[in-house]
Amino acid sequence: MRIAIASDHAAFDLKADLRDWLIEQGHEVADLGPDTADSVDYPDYGYKLAAVVADGTADRGVALCGSGLGISMSINRHPAIRCALVSEPLSASLAREHNDANCIAMGARLVGSDMAKACLSAFLETDFAGGRHQRRIDKLSNPDI
């Protein structure tokens, strides 16, 4: 799977850890930055991530910041993105199964590396259920439906 990952400075170390782990799992990973732990603005990286998932360059996106809140808000501003903020695997799985989430967000100050990997595994291994959920997903990008 082609996965794009981005963070702010607070999640720089977690991003590097997850990037390397995803590569070990056999995924093609695009690290959208930042390249250092120097202070940056999370919306810049959220918007970059949203763009590559929305245009199909990446199949899924991983967004990280200190709490996961700010970057998830920025990435969800794109109408083609459904980013779920998660801190445990069940939410990550349900985000895919019920909401067809194409991005996952986590907070580096709230989840450790092992929990982040468990969330990411659940997210990547779960398929969208479709059916009754599809009409709701359609409304997320088209509120006038």
mmCIF file of C-alpha atoms in Angstrom:
data_model
loop_
_atom_site.group_PDB
_atom_site.id
_atom_site.type_symbol
_atom_site.label_atom_id
_atom_site.label_comp_id
_atom_site.label_asym_id
_atom_site.label_seq_id
_atom_site.Cartn_x
_atom_site.Cartn_y
_atom_site.Cartn_z
ATOM 1 C CA MET A 1 0.000 0.000 0.000
ATOM 2 C CA ARG A 2 1.164 3.555 -0.669
ATOM 3 C CA ILE A 3 1.090 5.468 2.607
ATOM 4 C CA ALA A 4 1.901 9.128 3.177
ATOM 5 C CA ILE A 5 2.917 10.265 6.646
ATOM 6 C CA ALA A 6 3.318 13.762 8.055
ATOM 7 C CA SER A 7 3.673 15.370 11.465
ATOM 8 C CA ASP A 8 4.576 18.498 13.318
ATOM 9 C CA HIS A 9 7.669 18.894 15.506
ATOM 10 C CA ALA A 10 5.984 17.319 18.562
ATOM 11 C CA ALA A 11 5.462 14.044 16.698
ATOM 12 C CA PHE A 12 8.717 14.028 14.732
ATOM 13 C CA ASP A 13 10.149 11.009 16.581
ATOM 14 C CA LEU A 14 6.915 9.002 16.386
ATOM 15 C CA LYS A 15 6.679 9.774 12.662
ATOM 16 C CA ALA A 16 10.187 8.418 12.089
ATOM 17 C CA ASP A 17 9.410 5.283 14.094
ATOM 18 C CA LEU A 18 6.139 4.608 12.260
ATOM 19 C CA ARG A 19 7.679 5.378 8.863
ATOM 20 C CA ASP A 20 10.436 2.823 9.420
ATOM 21 C CA TRP A 21 7.962 0.253 10.775
ATOM 22 C CA LEU A 22 5.638 0.702 7.775
ATOM 23 C CA ILE A 23 8.562 0.180 5.389
ATOM 24 C CA GLU A 24 9.487 -2.997 7.297
ATOM 25 C CA GLN A 25 5.877 -4.147 6.810
ATOM 26 C CA GLY A 26 6.360 -3.826 3.042
ATOM 27 C CA HIS A 27 4.516 -0.552 2.406
ATOM 28 C CA GLU A 28 5.684 2.220 0.098
ATOM 29 C CA VAL A 29 5.972 5.277 2.357
ATOM 30 C CA ALA A 30 6.178 8.958 1.460
ATOM 31 C CA ASP A 31 7.462 11.032 4.385
ATOM 32 C CA LEU A 32 6.039 14.518 3.841
ATOM 33 C CA GLY A 33 7.965 16.035 6.719
ATOM 34 C CA PRO A 34 9.091 17.790 8.620
ATOM 35 C CA ASP A 35 12.733 16.784 8.227
ATOM 36 C CA THR A 36 13.813 18.043 11.662
ATOM 37 C CA ALA A 37 12.294 18.465 15.113
ATOM 38 C CA ASP A 38 12.393 22.262 14.766
ATOM 39 C CA SER A 39 9.089 24.018 15.439
ATOM 40 C CA VAL A 40 6.645 23.974 12.498
ATOM 41 C CA ASP A 41 2.952 24.665 11.938
ATOM 42 C CA TYR A 42 0.854 21.489 11.790
ATOM 43 C CA PRO A 43 -1.670 22.861 9.228
ATOM 44 C CA ASP A 44 1.083 23.074 6.605
ATOM 45 C CA TYR A 45 1.745 19.346 6.941
ATOM 46 C CA GLY A 46 -1.923 18.430 7.284
ATOM 47 C CA TYR A 47 -2.722 20.209 4.019
ATOM 48 C CA LYS A 48 0.178 18.451 2.245
ATOM 49 C CA LEU A 49 -1.029 15.086 3.470
ATOM 50 C CA ALA A 50 -4.625 15.775 2.457
ATOM 51 C CA ALA A 51 -3.530 16.724 -1.056
ATOM 52 C CA VAL A 52 -1.608 13.506 -1.762
ATOM 53 C CA VAL A 53 -4.347 11.267 -0.398
ATOM 54 C CA ALA A 54 -7.071 13.190 -2.236
ATOM 55 C CA ASP A 55 -5.263 13.050 -5.581
ATOM 56 C CA GLY A 56 -4.524 9.326 -5.250
ATOM 57 C CA THR A 57 -0.753 9.623 -4.928
ATOM 58 C CA ALA A 58 -1.161 7.822 -1.576
ATOM 59 C CA ASP A 59 -3.767 5.200 -0.686
ATOM 60 C CA ARG A 60 -3.829 6.160 3.001
ATOM 61 C CA GLY A 61 -2.480 8.927 5.200
ATOM 62 C CA VAL A 62 -1.019 9.048 8.702
ATOM 63 C CA ALA A 63 -1.202 12.427 10.455
ATOM 64 C CA LEU A 64 0.621 13.079 13.727
ATOM 65 C CA CYS A 65 1.019 15.994 16.109
ATOM 66 C CA GLY A 66 1.265 16.414 19.865
ATOM 67 C CA SER A 67 -2.394 15.640 20.551
ATOM 68 C CA GLY A 68 -3.514 14.611 17.067
ATOM 69 C CA LEU A 69 -6.240 17.246 17.274
ATOM 70 C CA GLY A 70 -4.731 20.116 15.301
ATOM 71 C CA ILE A 71 -3.424 18.089 12.392
ATOM 72 C CA SER A 72 -6.673 16.117 12.144
ATOM 73 C CA MET A 73 -8.625 19.373 11.975
ATOM 74 C CA SER A 74 -6.410 20.683 9.189
ATOM 75 C CA ILE A 75 -6.502 17.514 7.115
ATOM 76 C CA ASN A 76 -10.281 17.165 7.475
ATOM 77 C CA ARG A 77 -10.791 20.574 5.851
ATOM 78 C CA HIS A 78 -10.299 18.840 2.487
ATOM 79 C CA PRO A 79 -13.660 17.492 1.257
ATOM 80 C CA ALA A 80 -12.142 14.228 -0.015
ATOM 81 C CA ILE A 81 -10.556 13.358 3.320
ATOM 82 C CA ARG A 82 -12.038 11.371 6.168
ATOM 83 C CA CYS A 83 -9.426 11.453 8.921
ATOM 84 C CA ALA A 84 -10.132 9.726 12.228
ATOM 85 C CA LEU A 85 -8.349 10.741 15.430
ATOM 86 C CA VAL A 86 -7.712 7.513 17.335
ATOM 87 C CA SER A 87 -5.862 6.347 20.419
ATOM 88 C CA GLU A 88 -6.711 2.635 20.429
ATOM 89 C CA PRO A 89 -7.182 -0.084 17.779
ATOM 90 C CA LEU A 90 -10.975 -0.509 17.973
ATOM 91 C CA SER A 91 -11.588 3.104 16.938
ATOM 92 C CA ALA A 92 -9.044 2.715 14.137
ATOM 93 C CA SER A 93 -10.812 -0.390 12.862
ATOM 94 C CA LEU A 94 -14.292 1.151 13.103
ATOM 95 C CA ALA A 95 -13.079 4.281 11.330
ATOM 96 C CA ARG A 96 -12.300 2.115 8.312
ATOM 97 C CA GLU A 97 -15.235 -0.293 8.588
ATOM 98 C CA HIS A 98 -18.008 2.269 9.129
ATOM 99 C CA ASN A 99 -16.543 5.577 7.936
ATOM 100 C CA ASP A 100 -14.198 4.534 5.120
ATOM 101 C CA ALA A 101 -11.514 6.725 6.734
ATOM 102 C CA ASN A 102 -8.641 7.316 4.353
ATOM 103 C CA CYS A 103 -6.419 8.927 6.993
ATOM 104 C CA ILE A 104 -5.651 8.279 10.615
ATOM 105 C CA ALA A 105 -4.439 10.827 13.160
ATOM 106 C CA MET A 106 -2.746 10.197 16.479
ATOM 107 C CA GLY A 107 -1.193 12.280 19.218
ATOM 108 C CA ALA A 108 2.437 11.569 20.025
ATOM 109 C CA ARG A 109 1.951 12.881 23.575
ATOM 110 C CA LEU A 110 -1.001 10.538 24.097
ATOM 111 C CA VAL A 111 -0.048 7.228 22.476
ATOM 112 C CA GLY A 112 3.260 5.439 22.593
ATOM 113 C CA SER A 113 4.942 3.759 19.679
ATOM 114 C CA ASP A 114 3.495 0.306 20.377
ATOM 115 C CA MET A 115 -0.073 1.593 20.654
ATOM 116 C CA ALA A 116 0.389 3.718 17.526
ATOM 117 C CA LYS A 117 1.539 0.626 15.623
ATOM 118 C CA ALA A 118 -1.458 -1.351 16.912
ATOM 119 C CA CYS A 119 -3.806 1.435 15.780
ATOM 120 C CA LEU A 120 -2.129 1.661 12.408
ATOM 121 C CA SER A 121 -2.294 -2.123 11.919
ATOM 122 C CA ALA A 122 -6.021 -2.139 12.689
ATOM 123 C CA PHE A 123 -6.557 0.805 10.326
ATOM 124 C CA LEU A 124 -4.655 -0.775 7.436
ATOM 125 C CA GLU A 125 -6.086 -4.277 7.860
ATOM 126 C CA THR A 126 -9.768 -3.296 8.020
ATOM 127 C CA ASP A 127 -11.907 -2.951 4.910
ATOM 128 C CA PHE A 128 -14.847 -0.586 4.477
ATOM 129 C CA ALA A 129 -18.118 -2.465 5.056
ATOM 130 C CA GLY A 130 -20.081 -0.436 2.499
ATOM 131 C CA GLY A 131 -23.791 -1.158 2.489
ATOM 132 C CA ARG A 132 -25.788 1.055 4.847
ATOM 133 C CA HIS A 133 -22.647 3.076 5.606
ATOM 134 C CA GLN A 134 -22.127 4.241 2.017
ATOM 135 C CA ARG A 135 -24.932 6.821 1.962
ATOM 136 C CA ARG A 136 -23.484 8.422 5.091
ATOM 137 C CA ILE A 137 -20.020 8.554 3.577
ATOM 138 C CA ASP A 138 -21.472 10.191 0.459
ATOM 139 C CA LYS A 139 -22.930 12.950 2.644
ATOM 140 C CA LEU A 140 -19.563 13.748 4.232
ATOM 141 C CA SER A 141 -18.216 15.192 0.994
ATOM 142 C CA ASN A 142 -21.611 16.387 -0.279
ATOM 143 C CA PRO A 143 -23.648 17.907 2.572
ATOM 144 C CA ASP A 144 -26.478 18.909 0.201
ATOM 145 C CA ILE A 145 -27.393 15.268 -0.508
#
